[in-house]
mmCIF file of C-alpha atoms in Angstrom:
data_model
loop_
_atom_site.group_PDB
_atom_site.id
_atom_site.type_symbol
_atom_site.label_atom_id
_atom_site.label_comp_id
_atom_site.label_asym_id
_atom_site.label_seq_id
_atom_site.Cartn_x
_atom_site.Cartn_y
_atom_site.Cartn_z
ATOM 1 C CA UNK A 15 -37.271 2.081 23.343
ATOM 2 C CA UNK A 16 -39.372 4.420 25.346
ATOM 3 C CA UNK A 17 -40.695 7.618 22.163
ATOM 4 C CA UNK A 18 -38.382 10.663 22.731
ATOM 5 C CA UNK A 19 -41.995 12.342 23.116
ATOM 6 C CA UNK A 20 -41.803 10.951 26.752
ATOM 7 C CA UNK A 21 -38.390 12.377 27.245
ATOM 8 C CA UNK A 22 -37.713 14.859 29.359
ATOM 9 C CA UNK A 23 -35.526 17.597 27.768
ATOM 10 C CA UNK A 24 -32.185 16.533 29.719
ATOM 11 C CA UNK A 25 -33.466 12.745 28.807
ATOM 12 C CA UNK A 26 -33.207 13.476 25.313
ATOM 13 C CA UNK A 27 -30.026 15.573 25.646
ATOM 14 C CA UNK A 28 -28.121 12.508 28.100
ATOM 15 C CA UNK A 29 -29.188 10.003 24.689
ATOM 16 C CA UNK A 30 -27.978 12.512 21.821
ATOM 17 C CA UNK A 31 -24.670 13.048 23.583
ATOM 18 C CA UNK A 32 -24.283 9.375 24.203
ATOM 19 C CA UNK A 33 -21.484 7.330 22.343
ATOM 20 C CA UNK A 34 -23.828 5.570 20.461
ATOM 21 C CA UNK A 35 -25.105 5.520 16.820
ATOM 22 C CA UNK A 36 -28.650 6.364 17.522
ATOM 23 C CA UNK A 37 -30.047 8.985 18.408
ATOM 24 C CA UNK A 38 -27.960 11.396 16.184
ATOM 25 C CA UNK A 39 -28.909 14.341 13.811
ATOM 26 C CA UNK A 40 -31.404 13.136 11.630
ATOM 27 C CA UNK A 41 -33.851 13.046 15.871
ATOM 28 C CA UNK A 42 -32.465 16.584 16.498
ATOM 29 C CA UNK A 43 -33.435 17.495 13.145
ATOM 30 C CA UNK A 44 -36.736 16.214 13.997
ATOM 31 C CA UNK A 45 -36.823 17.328 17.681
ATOM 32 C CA UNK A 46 -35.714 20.997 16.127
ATOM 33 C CA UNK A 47 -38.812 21.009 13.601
ATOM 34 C CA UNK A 48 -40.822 20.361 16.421
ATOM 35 C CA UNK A 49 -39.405 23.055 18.424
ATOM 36 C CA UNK A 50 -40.194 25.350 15.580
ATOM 37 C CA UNK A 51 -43.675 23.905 14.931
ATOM 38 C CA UNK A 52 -44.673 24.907 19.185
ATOM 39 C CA UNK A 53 -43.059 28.482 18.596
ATOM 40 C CA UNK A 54 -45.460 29.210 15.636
ATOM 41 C CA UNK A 55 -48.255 27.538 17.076
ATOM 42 C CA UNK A 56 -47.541 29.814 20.706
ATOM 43 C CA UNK A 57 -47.601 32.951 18.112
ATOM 44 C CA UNK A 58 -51.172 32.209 16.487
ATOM 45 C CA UNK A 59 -52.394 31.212 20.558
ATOM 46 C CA UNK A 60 -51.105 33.891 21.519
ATOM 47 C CA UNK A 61 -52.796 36.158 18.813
ATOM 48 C CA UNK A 62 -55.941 34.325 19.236
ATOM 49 C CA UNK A 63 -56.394 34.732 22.622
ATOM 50 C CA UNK A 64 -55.973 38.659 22.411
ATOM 51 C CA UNK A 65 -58.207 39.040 19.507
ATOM 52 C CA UNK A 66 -60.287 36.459 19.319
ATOM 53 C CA UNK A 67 -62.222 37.632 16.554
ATOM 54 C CA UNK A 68 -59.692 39.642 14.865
ATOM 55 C CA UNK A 69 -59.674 39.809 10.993
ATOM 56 C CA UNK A 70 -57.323 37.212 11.238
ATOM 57 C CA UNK A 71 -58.571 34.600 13.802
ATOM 58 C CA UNK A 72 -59.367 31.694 11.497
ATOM 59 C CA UNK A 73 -55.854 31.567 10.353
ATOM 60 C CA UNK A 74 -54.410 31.522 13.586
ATOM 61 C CA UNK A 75 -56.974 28.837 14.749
ATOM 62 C CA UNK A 76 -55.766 26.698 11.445
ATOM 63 C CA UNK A 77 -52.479 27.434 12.642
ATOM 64 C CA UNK A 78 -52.813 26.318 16.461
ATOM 65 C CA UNK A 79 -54.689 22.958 15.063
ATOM 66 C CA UNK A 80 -51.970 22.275 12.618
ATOM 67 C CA UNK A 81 -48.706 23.402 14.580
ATOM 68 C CA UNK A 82 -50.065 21.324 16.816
ATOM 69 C CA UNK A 83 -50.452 18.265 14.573
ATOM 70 C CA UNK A 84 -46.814 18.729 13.117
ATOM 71 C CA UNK A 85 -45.081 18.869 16.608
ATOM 72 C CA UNK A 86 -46.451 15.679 17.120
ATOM 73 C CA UNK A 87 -45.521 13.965 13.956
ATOM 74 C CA UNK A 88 -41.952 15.573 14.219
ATOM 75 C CA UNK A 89 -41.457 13.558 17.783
ATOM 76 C CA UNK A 90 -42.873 10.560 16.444
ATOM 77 C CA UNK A 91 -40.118 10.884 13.148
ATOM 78 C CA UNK A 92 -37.582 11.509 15.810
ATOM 79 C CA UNK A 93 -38.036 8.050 16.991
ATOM 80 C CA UNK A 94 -38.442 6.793 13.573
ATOM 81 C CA UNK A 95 -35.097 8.063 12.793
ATOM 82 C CA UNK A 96 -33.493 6.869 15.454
ATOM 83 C CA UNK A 97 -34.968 3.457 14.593
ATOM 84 C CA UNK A 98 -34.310 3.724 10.862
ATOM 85 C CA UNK A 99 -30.236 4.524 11.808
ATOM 86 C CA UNK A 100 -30.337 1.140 13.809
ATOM 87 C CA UNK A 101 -31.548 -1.038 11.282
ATOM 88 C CA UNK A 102 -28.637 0.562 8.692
ATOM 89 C CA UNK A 103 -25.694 -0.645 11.366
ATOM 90 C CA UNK A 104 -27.304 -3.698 12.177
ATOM 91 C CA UNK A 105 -27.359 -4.224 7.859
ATOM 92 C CA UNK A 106 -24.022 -3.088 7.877
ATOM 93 C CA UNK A 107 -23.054 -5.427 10.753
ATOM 94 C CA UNK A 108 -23.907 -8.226 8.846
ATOM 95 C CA UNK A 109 -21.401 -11.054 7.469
ATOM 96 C CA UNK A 110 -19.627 -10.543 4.463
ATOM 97 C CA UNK A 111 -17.066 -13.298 4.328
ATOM 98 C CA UNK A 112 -18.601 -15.384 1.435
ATOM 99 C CA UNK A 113 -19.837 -13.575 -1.948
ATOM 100 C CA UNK A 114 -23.880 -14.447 -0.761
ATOM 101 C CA UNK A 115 -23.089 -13.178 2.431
ATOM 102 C CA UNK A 116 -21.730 -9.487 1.000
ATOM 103 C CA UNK A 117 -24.361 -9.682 -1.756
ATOM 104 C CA UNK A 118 -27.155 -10.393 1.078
ATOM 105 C CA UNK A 119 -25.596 -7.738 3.516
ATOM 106 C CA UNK A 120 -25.559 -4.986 0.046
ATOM 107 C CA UNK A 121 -29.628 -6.013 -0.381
ATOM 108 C CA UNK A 122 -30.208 -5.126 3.404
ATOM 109 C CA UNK A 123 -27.781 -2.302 3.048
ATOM 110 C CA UNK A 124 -30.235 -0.847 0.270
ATOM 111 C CA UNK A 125 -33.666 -1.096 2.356
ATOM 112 C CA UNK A 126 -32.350 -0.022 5.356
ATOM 113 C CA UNK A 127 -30.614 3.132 3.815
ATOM 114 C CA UNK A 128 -34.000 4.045 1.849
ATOM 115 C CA UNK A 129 -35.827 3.975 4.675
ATOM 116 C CA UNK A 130 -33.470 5.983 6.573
ATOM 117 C CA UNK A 131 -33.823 8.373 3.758
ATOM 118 C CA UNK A 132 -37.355 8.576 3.289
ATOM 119 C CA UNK A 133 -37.588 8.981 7.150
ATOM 120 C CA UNK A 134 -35.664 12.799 7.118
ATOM 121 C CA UNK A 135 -37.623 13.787 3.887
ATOM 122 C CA UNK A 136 -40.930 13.216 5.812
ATOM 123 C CA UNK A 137 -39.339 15.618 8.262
ATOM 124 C CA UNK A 138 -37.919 18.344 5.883
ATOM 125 C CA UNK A 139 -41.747 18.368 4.305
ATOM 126 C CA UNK A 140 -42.788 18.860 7.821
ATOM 127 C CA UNK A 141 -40.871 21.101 8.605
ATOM 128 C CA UNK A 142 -41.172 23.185 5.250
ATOM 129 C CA UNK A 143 -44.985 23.363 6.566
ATOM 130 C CA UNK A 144 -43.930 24.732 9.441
ATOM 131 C CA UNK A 145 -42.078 27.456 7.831
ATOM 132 C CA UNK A 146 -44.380 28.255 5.194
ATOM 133 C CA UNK A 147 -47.342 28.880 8.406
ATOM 134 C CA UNK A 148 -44.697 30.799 10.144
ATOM 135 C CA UNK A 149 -44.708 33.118 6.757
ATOM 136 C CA UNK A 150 -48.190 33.373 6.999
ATOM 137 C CA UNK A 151 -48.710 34.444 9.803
ATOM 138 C CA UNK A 152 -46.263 37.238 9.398
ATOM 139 C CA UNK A 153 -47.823 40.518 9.938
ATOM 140 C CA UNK A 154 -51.128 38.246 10.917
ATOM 141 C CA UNK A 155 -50.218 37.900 14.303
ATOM 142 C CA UNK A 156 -49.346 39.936 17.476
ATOM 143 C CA UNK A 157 -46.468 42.528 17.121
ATOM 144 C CA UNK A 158 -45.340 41.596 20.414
ATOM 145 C CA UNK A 159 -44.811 37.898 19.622
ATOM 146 C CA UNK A 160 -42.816 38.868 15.871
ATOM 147 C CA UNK A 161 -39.184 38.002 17.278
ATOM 148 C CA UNK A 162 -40.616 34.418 18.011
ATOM 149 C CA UNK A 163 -41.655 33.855 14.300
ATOM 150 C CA UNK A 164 -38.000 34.998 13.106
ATOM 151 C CA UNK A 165 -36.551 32.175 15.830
ATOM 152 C CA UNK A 166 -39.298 29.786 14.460
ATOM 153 C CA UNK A 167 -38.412 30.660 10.642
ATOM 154 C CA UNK A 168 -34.605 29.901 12.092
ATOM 155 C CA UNK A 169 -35.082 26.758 13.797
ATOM 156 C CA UNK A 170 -37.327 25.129 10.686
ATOM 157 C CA UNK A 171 -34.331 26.530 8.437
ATOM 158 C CA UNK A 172 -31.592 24.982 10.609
ATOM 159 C CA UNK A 173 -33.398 21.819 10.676
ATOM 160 C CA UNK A 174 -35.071 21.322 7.682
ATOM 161 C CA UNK A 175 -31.464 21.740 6.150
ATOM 162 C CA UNK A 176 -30.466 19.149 8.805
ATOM 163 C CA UNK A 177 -32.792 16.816 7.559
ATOM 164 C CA UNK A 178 -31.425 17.123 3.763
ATOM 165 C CA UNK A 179 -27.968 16.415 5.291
ATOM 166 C CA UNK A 180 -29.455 13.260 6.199
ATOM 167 C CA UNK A 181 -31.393 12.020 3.157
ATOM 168 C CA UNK A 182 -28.317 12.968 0.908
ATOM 169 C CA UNK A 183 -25.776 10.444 3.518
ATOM 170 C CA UNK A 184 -28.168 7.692 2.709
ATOM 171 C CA UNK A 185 -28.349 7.962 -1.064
ATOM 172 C CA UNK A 186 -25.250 6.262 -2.129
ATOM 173 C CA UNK A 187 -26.376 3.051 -0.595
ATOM 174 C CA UNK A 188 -29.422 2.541 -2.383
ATOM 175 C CA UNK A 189 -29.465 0.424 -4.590
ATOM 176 C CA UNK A 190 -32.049 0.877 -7.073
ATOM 177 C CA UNK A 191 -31.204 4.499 -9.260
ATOM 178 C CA UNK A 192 -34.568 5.393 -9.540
ATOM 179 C CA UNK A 193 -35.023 5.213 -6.400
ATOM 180 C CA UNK A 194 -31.972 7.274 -5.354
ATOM 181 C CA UNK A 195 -32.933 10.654 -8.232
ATOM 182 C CA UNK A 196 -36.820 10.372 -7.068
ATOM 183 C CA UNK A 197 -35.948 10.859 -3.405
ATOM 184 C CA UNK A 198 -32.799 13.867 -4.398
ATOM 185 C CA UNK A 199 -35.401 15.274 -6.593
ATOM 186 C CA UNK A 200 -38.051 15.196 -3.816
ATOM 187 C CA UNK A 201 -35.772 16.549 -1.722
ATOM 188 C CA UNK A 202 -34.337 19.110 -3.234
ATOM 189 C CA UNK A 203 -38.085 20.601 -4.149
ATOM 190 C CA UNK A 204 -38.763 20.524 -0.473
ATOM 191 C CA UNK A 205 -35.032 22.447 0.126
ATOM 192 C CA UNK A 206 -35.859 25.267 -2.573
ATOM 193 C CA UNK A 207 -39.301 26.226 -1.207
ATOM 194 C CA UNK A 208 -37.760 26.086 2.568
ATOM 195 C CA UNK A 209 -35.084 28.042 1.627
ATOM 196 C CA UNK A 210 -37.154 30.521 -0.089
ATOM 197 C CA UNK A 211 -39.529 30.744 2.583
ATOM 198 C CA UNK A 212 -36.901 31.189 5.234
ATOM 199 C CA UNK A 213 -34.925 34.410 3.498
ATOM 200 C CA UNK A 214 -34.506 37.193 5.785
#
């Protein structure tokens, strides 16, 4: 499969809307993140460029450098995603006529669905980063450029959210109960501080 990063924008579109499984919300999610990750990072640019040694220039250079980073990480979890959501139907497409059969298809079941949940919490943690800069930068950054924060703080809300939606689906087939309240913990921390960092 050719990375979503590749994609044109009408590319990606054409393979969301398609009747297939993959890709679905937990890449938009992703592909969201990243939108929000380029907006801040076009804010601190922006503000760098007309004051390049403003009072605040070395946080909007950190901010470029690791906007930057995140944008890329959130395309490559896009495709991870997508990939992750495979391997669950091909588990669940699995035999189960004979008790080993359903007992081997509930095993695969298990690791597939935990790594399609730890997938979407790598994104909400990237995308609570992305929020958290976009805070930051608040009042740190050109006046002009202010209404494209509040759409960045938005879109990380939107899809950090989004990627909750889509560790939480997963939960119920993993096996292991540890496993399942360490990753609802996890992601429930990463929900709170997004959620508090996104208030109006």
């Amino acid at each position: 499969m050719t990375s979503f990063a590749q994609h044109t924008i009408a590319d990606f579109l054409a393979a969301l809307a398609a009747p297939t499984p993959a890709p679905g919300g937990g890449a938009a999610a992703a592909v969201s993140g990243a939108t929000a990750a380029a907006l801040v990072e076009m804010v601190a640019g922006l503000s760098l460029k007309k004051s390049p040694d403003g009072a605040d220039a070395a946080l909007q250079q950190r901010t470029v450098a690791q906007m930057a980073t995140i944008r890329g990480e959130l395309l490559t979890l896009a495709d991870d995603d997508a990939a992750a959501y495979d391997a669950f139907i091909q588990a669940m497409r699995l035999p189960k006529s004979e008790e080993h059969e359903r007992e081997e298809r509930a095993r695969a079941m298990s690791v597939a669905a935990e790594r399609a949940a730890e997938v979407p919490l790598h994104t909400l943690r990237a995308i609570t980063s992305i929020a958290e800069a976009a805070r930051l930068l608040t009042g740190r950054s050109l006046a002009s450029a202010a209404s494209d924060l509040d759409v960045a703080l938005r879109f990380a809300r939107a899809a950090g959210l989004s990627a909750a939606e889509n560790i939480e689906v997963n939960l119920p087939f993993i096996d292991d109960p540890e496993t399942r309240a360490t990753l609802a913990n996890q992601t429930a921390a990463s929900v709170a501080v997004l959620e508090r960092t996104t208030q109006s």
